[in-house]
PDB file of C-alpha atoms and ligand atoms in Angstrom:
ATOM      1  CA  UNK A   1      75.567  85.504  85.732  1.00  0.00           C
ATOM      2  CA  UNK A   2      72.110  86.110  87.328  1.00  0.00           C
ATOM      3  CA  UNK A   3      70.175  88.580  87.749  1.00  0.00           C
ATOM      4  CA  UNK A   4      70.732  88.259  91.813  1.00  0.00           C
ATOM      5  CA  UNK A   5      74.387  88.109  91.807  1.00  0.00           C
ATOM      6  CA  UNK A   6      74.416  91.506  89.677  1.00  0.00           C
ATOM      7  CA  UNK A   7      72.196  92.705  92.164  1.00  0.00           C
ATOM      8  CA  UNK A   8      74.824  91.597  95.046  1.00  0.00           C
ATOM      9  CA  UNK A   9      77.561  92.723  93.008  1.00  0.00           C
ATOM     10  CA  UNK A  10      76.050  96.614  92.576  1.00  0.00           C
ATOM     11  CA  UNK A  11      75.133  95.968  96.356  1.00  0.00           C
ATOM     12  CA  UNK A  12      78.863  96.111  96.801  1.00  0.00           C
ATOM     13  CA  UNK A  13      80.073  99.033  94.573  1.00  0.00           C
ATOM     14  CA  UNK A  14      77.513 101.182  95.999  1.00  0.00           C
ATOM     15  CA  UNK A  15      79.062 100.418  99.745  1.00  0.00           C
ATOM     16  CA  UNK A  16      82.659 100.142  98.694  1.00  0.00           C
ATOM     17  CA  UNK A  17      81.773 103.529  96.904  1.00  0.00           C
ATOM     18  CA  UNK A  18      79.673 105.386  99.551  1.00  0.00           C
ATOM     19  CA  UNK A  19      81.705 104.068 102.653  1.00  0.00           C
ATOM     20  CA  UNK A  20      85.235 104.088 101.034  1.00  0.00           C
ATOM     21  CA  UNK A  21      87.651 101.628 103.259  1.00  0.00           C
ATOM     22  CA  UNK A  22      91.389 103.069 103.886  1.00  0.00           C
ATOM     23  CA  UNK A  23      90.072 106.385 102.829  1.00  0.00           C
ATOM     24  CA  UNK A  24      92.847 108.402 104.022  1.00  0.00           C
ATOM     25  CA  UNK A  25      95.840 110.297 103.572  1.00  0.00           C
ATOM     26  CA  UNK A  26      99.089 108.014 104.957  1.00  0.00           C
ATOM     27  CA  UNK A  27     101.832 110.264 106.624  1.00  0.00           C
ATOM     28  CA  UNK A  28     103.933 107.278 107.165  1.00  0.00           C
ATOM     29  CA  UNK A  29     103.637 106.433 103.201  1.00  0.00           C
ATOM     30  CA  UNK A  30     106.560 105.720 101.720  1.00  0.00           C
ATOM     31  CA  UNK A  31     105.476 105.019  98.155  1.00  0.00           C
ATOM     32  CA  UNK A  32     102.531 107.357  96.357  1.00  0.00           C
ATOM     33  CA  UNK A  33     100.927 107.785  93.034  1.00  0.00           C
ATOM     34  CA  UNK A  34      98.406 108.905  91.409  1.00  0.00           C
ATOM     35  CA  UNK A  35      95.805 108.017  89.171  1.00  0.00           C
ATOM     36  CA  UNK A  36      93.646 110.783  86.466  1.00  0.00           C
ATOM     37  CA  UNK A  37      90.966 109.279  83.906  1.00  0.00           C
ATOM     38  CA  UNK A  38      90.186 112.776  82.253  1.00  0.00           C
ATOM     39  CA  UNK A  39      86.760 110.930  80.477  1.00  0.00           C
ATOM     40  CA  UNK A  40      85.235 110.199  83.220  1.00  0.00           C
ATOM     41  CA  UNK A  41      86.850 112.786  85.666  1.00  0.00           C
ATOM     42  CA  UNK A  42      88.819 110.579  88.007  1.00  0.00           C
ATOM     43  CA  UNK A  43      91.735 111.133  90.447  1.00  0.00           C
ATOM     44  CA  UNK A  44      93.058 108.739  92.758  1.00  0.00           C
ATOM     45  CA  UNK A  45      96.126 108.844  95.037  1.00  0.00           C
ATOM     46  CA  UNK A  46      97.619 105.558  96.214  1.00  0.00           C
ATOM     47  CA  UNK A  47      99.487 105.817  99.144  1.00  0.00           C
ATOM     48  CA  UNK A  48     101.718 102.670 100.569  1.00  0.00           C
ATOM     49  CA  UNK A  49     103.791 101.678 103.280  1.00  0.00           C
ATOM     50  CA  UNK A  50     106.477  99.009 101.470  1.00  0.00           C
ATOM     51  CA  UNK A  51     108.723  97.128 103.763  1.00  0.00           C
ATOM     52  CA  UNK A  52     111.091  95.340 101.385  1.00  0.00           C
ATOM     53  CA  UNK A  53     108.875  94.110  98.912  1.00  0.00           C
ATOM     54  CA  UNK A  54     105.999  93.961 100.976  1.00  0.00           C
ATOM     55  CA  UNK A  55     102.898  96.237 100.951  1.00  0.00           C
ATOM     56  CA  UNK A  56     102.349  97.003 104.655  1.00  0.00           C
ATOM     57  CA  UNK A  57      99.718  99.503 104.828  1.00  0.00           C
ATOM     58  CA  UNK A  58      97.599 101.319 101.919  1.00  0.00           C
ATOM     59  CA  UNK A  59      95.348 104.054 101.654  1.00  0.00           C
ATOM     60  CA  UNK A  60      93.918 106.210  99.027  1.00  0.00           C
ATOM     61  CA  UNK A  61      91.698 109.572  98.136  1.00  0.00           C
ATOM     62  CA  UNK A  62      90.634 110.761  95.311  1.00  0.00           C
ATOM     63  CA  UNK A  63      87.414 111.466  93.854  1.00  0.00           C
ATOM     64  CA  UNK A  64      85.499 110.134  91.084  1.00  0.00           C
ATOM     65  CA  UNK A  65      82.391 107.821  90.181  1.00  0.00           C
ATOM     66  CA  UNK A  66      81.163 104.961  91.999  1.00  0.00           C
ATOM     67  CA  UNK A  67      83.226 102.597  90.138  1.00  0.00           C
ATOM     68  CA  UNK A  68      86.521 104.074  90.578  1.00  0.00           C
ATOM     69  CA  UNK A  69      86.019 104.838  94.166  1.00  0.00           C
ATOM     70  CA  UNK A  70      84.984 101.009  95.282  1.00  0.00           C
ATOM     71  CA  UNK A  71      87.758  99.829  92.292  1.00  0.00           C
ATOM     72  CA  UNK A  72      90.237 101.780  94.737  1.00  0.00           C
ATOM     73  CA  UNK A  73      88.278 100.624  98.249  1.00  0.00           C
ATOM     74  CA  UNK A  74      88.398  97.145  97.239  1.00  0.00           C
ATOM     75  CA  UNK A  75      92.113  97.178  96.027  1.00  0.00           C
ATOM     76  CA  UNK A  76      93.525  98.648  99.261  1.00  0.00           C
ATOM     77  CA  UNK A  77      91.774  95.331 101.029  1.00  0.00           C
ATOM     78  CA  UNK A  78      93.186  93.091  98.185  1.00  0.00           C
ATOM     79  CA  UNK A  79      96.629  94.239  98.259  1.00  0.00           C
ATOM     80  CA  UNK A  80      97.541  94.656 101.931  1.00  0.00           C
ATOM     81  CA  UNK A  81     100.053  92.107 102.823  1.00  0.00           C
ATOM     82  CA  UNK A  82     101.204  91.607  99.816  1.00  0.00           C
ATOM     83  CA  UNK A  83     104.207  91.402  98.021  1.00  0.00           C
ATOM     84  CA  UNK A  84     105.014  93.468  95.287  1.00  0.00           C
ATOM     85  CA  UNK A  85     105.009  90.239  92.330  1.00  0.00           C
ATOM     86  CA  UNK A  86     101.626  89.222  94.576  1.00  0.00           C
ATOM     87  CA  UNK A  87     100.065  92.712  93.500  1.00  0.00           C
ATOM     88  CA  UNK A  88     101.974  92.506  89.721  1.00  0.00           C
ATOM     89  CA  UNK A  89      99.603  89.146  89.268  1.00  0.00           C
ATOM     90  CA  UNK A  90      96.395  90.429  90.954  1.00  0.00           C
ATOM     91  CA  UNK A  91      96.681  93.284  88.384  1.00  0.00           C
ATOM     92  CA  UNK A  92      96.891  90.724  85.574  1.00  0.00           C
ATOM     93  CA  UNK A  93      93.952  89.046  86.353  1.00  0.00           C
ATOM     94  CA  UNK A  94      92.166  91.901  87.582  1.00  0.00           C
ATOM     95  CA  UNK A  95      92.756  93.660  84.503  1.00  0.00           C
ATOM     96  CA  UNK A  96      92.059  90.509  81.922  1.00  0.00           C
ATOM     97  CA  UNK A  97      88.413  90.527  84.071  1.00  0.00           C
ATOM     98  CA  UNK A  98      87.499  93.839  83.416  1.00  0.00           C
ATOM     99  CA  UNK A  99      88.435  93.812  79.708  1.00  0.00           C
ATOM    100  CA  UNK A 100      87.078  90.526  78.849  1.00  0.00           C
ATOM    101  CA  UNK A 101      84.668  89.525  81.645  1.00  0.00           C
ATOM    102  CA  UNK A 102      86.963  86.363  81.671  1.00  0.00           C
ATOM    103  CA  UNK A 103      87.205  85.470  86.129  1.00  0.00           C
ATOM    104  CA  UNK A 104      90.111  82.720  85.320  1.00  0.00           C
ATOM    105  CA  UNK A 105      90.528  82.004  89.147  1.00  0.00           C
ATOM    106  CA  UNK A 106      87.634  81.495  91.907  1.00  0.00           C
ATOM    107  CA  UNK A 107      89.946  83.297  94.411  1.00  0.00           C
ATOM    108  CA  UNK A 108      89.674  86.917  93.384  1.00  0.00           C
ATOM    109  CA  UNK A 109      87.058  87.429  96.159  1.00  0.00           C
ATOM    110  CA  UNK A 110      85.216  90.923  96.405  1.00  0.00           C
ATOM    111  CA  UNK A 111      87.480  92.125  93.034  1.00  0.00           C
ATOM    112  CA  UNK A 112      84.806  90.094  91.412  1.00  0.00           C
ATOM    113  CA  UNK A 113      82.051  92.302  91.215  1.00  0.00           C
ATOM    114  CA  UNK A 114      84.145  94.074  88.388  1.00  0.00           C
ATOM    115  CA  UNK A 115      83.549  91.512  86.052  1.00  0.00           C
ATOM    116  CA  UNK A 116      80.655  93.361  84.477  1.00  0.00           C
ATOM    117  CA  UNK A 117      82.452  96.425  83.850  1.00  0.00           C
ATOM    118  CA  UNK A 118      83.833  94.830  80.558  1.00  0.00           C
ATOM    119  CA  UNK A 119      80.126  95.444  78.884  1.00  0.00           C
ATOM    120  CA  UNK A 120      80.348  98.764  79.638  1.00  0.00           C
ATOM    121  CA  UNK A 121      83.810 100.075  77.988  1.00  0.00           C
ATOM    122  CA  UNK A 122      83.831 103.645  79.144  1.00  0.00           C
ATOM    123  CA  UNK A 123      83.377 102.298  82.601  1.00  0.00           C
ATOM    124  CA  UNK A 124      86.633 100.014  82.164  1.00  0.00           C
ATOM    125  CA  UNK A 125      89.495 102.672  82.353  1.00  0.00           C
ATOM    126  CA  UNK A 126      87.083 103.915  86.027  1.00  0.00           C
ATOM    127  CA  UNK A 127      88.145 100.050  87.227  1.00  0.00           C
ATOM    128  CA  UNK A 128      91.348  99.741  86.446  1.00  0.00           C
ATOM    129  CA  UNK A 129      92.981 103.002  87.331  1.00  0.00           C
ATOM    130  CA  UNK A 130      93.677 102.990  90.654  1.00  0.00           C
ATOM    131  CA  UNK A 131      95.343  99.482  89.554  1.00  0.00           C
ATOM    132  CA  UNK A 132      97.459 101.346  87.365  1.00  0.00           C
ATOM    133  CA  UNK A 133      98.111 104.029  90.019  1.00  0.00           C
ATOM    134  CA  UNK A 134      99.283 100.689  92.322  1.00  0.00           C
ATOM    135  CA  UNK A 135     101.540  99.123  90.036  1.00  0.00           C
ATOM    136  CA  UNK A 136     103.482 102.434  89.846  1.00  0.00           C
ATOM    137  CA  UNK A 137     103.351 102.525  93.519  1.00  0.00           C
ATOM    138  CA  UNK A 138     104.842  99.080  94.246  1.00  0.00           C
ATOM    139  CA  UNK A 139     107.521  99.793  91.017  1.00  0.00           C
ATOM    140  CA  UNK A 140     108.221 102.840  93.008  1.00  0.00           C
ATOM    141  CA  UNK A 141     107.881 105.102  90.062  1.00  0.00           C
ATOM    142  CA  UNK A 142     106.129 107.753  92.307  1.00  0.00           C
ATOM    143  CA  UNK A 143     104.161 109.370  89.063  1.00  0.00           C
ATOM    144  CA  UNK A 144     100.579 110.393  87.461  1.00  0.00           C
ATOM    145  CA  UNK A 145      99.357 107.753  85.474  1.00  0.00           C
ATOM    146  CA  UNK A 146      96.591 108.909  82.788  1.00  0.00           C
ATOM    147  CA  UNK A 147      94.246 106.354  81.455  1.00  0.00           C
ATOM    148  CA  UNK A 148      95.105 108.758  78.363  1.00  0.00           C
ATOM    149  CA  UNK A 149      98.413 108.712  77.711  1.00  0.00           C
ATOM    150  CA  UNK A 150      99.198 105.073  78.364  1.00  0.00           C
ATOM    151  CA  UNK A 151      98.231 102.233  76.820  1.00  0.00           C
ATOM    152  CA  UNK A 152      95.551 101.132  78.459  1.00  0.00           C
TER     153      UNK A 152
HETATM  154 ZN1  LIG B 201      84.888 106.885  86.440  1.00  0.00          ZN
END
């Protein structure tokens, strides 16, 4: 990777994680969880709007660092529209990228710029939590997942 795409690729934490997108409660939600990652300090709640099998809407708060804030910005854009086996496979590959650096598809768009993250274990569990928090979601679980008492 090159020096200017890791520029471009802070350039978009650092918006995703200043100007959070979907950064909202959702009234209408029909499916919640939430996400803690006691290292680093952060929470994230995941709220969705299934029809069927479906993810209508999505939203999240939370706070946290940079990392898990865009992480959770960037997945409400990623998983909108999709159906729940859709978000199952994004997680896959999202979460083989940010534990091996390994992008096995050119199609993950913007969930790219977490690629880096696997050179910088601590900052791993900040990326994939709110992933976590949205596979409980779409399973309908509707519980706390802890980067610490899962396997991870
Ligand atoms: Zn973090």
């Amino acid at each position: 990777m090159s020096d200017d795409l890791n520029e471009l690729y802070q350039q978009v934490i650092l918006d995703h994680s200043r100007s959070p997108r979907n950064f909202r409660k959702m009234d209408a939600a029909n499916r919640t969880a939430q996400g803690h990652n006691p290292l680093c300090g952060d929470n994230v709640s995941l709220y969705l709007l299934m029809d069927g099998d479906v993810v209508r809407d999505v939203s999240f708060q939370g706070s946290g660092c940079a990392i898990s804030k865009a992480s959770a910005s960037i997945l409400t854009e990623a998983i909108k529209g999709k159906s729940r086996s859709d978000v199952k496979a994004l997680f896959d590959r999202v979460h083989e990228m940010v534990t091996t650096g390994r992008n096995s598809s050119a199609d993950l768009g913007k969930l790219a710029v977490f690629a880096g993250v696997h050179k910088f274990p601590a900052r791993v569990k900040c990326a994939i939590l709110p992933w976590h928090a949205a596979m409980s979601a779409v399973e309908g679980k509707n519980e706390t997942v802890s980067t610490e008492t899962e396997d991870m």
